[in-house]
Short mmCIF file of C-alpha atoms in Angstrom, two decimals:
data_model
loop_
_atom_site.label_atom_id
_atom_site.label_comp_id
_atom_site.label_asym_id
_atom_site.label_seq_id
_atom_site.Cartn_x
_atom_site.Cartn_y
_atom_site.Cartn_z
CA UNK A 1 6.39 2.29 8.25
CA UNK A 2 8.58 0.48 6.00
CA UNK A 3 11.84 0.47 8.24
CA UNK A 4 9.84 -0.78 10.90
CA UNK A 5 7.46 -3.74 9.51
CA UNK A 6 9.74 -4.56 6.16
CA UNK A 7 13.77 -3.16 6.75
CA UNK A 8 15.45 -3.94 3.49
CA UNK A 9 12.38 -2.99 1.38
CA UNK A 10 13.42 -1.35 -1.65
CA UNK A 11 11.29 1.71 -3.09
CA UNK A 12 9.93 0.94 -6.86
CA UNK A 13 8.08 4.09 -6.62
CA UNK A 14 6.67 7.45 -4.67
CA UNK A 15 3.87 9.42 -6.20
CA UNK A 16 3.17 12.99 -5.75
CA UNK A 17 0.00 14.82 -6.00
CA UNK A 18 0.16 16.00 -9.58
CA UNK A 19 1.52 12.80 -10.94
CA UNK A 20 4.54 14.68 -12.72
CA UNK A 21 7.70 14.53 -10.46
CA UNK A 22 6.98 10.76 -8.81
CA UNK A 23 10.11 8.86 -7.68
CA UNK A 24 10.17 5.99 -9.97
CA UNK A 25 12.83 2.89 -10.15
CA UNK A 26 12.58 1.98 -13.75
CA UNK A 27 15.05 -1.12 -13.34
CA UNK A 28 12.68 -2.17 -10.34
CA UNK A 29 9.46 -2.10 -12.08
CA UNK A 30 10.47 -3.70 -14.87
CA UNK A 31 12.12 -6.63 -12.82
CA UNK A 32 8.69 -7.17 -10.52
CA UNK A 33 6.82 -6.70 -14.12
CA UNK A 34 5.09 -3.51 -13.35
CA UNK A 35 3.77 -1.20 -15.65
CA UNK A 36 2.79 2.49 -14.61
CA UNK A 37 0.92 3.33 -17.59
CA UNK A 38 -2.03 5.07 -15.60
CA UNK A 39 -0.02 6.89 -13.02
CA UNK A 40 -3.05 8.29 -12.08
CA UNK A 41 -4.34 4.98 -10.51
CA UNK A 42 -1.03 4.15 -9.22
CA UNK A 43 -0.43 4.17 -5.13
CA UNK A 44 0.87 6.53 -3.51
CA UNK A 45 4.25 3.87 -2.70
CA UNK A 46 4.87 0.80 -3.89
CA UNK A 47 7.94 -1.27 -2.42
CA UNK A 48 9.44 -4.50 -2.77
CA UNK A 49 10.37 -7.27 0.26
CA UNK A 50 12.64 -9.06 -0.99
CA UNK A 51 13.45 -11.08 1.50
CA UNK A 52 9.37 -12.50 2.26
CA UNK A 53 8.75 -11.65 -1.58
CA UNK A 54 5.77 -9.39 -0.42
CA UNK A 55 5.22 -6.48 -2.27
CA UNK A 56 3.55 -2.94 -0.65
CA UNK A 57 0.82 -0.62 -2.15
CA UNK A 58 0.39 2.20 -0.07
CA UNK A 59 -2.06 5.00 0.23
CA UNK A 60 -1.55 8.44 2.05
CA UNK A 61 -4.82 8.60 2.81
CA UNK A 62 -5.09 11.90 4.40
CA UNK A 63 -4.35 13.01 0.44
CA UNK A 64 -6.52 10.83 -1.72
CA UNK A 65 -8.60 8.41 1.25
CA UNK A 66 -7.87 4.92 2.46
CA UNK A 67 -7.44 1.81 0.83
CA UNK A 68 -11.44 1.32 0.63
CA UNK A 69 -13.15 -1.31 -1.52
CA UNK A 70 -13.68 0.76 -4.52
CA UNK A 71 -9.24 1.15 -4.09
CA UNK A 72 -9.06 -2.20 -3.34
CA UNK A 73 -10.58 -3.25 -6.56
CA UNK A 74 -8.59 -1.10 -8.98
CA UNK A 75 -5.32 -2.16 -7.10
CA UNK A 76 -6.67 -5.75 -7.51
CA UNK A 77 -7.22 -4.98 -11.50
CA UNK A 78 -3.55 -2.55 -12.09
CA UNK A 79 -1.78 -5.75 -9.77
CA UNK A 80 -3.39 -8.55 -10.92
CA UNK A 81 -0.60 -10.23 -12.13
CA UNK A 82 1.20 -9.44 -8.59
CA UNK A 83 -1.93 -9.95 -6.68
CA UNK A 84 -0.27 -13.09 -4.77
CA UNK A 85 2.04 -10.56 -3.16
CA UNK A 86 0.26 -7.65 -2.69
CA UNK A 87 0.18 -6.34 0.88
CA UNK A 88 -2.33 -3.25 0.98
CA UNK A 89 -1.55 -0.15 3.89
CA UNK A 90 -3.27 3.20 4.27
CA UNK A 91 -1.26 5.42 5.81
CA UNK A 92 -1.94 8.12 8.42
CA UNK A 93 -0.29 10.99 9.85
CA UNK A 94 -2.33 10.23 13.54
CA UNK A 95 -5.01 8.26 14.96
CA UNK A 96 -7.71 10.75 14.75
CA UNK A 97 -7.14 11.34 11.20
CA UNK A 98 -7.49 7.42 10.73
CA UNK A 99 -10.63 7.13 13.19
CA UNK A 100 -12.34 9.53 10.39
CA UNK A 101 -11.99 6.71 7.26
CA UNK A 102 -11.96 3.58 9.92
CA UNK A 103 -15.40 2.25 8.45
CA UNK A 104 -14.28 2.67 5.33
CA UNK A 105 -10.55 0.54 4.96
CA UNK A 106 -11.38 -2.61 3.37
CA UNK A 107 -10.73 -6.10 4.74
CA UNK A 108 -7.61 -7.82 4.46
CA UNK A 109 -5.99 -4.52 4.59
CA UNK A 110 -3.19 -2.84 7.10
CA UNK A 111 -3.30 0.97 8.73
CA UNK A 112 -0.46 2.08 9.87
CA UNK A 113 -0.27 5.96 12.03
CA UNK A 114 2.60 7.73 11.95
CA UNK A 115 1.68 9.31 15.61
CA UNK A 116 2.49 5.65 16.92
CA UNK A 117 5.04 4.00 14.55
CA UNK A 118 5.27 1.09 16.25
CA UNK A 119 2.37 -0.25 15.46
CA UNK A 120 0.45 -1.91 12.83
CA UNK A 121 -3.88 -2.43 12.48
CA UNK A 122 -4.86 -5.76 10.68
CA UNK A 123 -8.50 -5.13 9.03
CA UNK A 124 -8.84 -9.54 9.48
CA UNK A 125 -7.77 -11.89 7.36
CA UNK A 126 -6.24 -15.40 7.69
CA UNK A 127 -2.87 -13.49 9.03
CA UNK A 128 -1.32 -10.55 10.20
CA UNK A 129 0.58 -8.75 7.53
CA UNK A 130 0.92 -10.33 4.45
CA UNK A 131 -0.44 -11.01 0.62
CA UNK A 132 -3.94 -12.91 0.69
CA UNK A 133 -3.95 -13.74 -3.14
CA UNK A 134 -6.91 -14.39 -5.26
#
């Protein structure tokens, strides 16, 4: 996903499921003033745009669900200090898996399929793609 909708994006950090071996950039937390205390409640990625200052949380949600309202909120409350840049994706491995939590992604969130790369869903919103702030 990130090659396609936001080249140049740097990792910050990659979860796995037992919350012990995680890929984390210390430097580039520290520098976008994140703190990973709760791993637990952490995304599954989180990545930096530089360039459009946009930052990514996203959720395999085959593993642990979608980017629902419930997630929505405890990004909104582990972020809140990066809220204004916060763009939200669930992740897929294929369309059918994604048609199974479809009524459940939240608003003003992306879904992105890995079955068909190229392309992005926008859950509505004033734009496509991008942080809606408070």
């Amino acid at each position: 996903m990130l090659p396609r909708f936001a080249p140049g994006c740097q990792v910050a950090y990659i979860d796995d499921t037992d919350h012990k071996h995680g890929a984390v950039d210390p430097a580039l937390l520290d520098e976008l003033g994140i703190s990973l205390k709760a791993r637990e409640k952490a995304p599954d990625v989180i990545a930096w745009d530089a360039k459009r200052g946009w930052l990514f949380l996203m959720e395999a949600a085959s593993t642990h669900g979608p980017v629902d309202v419930t997630r929505k909120n405890e990004l909104h409350e582990l972020f809140s200090e990066q809220w204004d840049k916060i763009v939200l994706v669930s992740c897929f491995p294929d369309r059918k898996t994604m048609q199974k939590y479809l009524a459940l992604l939240a608003w003003e969130t992306e879904a992105w399929c890995a079955d068909t790369p190229d392309h992005m869903m926008h859950f509505n919103g004033s734009r496509f793609m991008g942080p809606y702030g408070e």
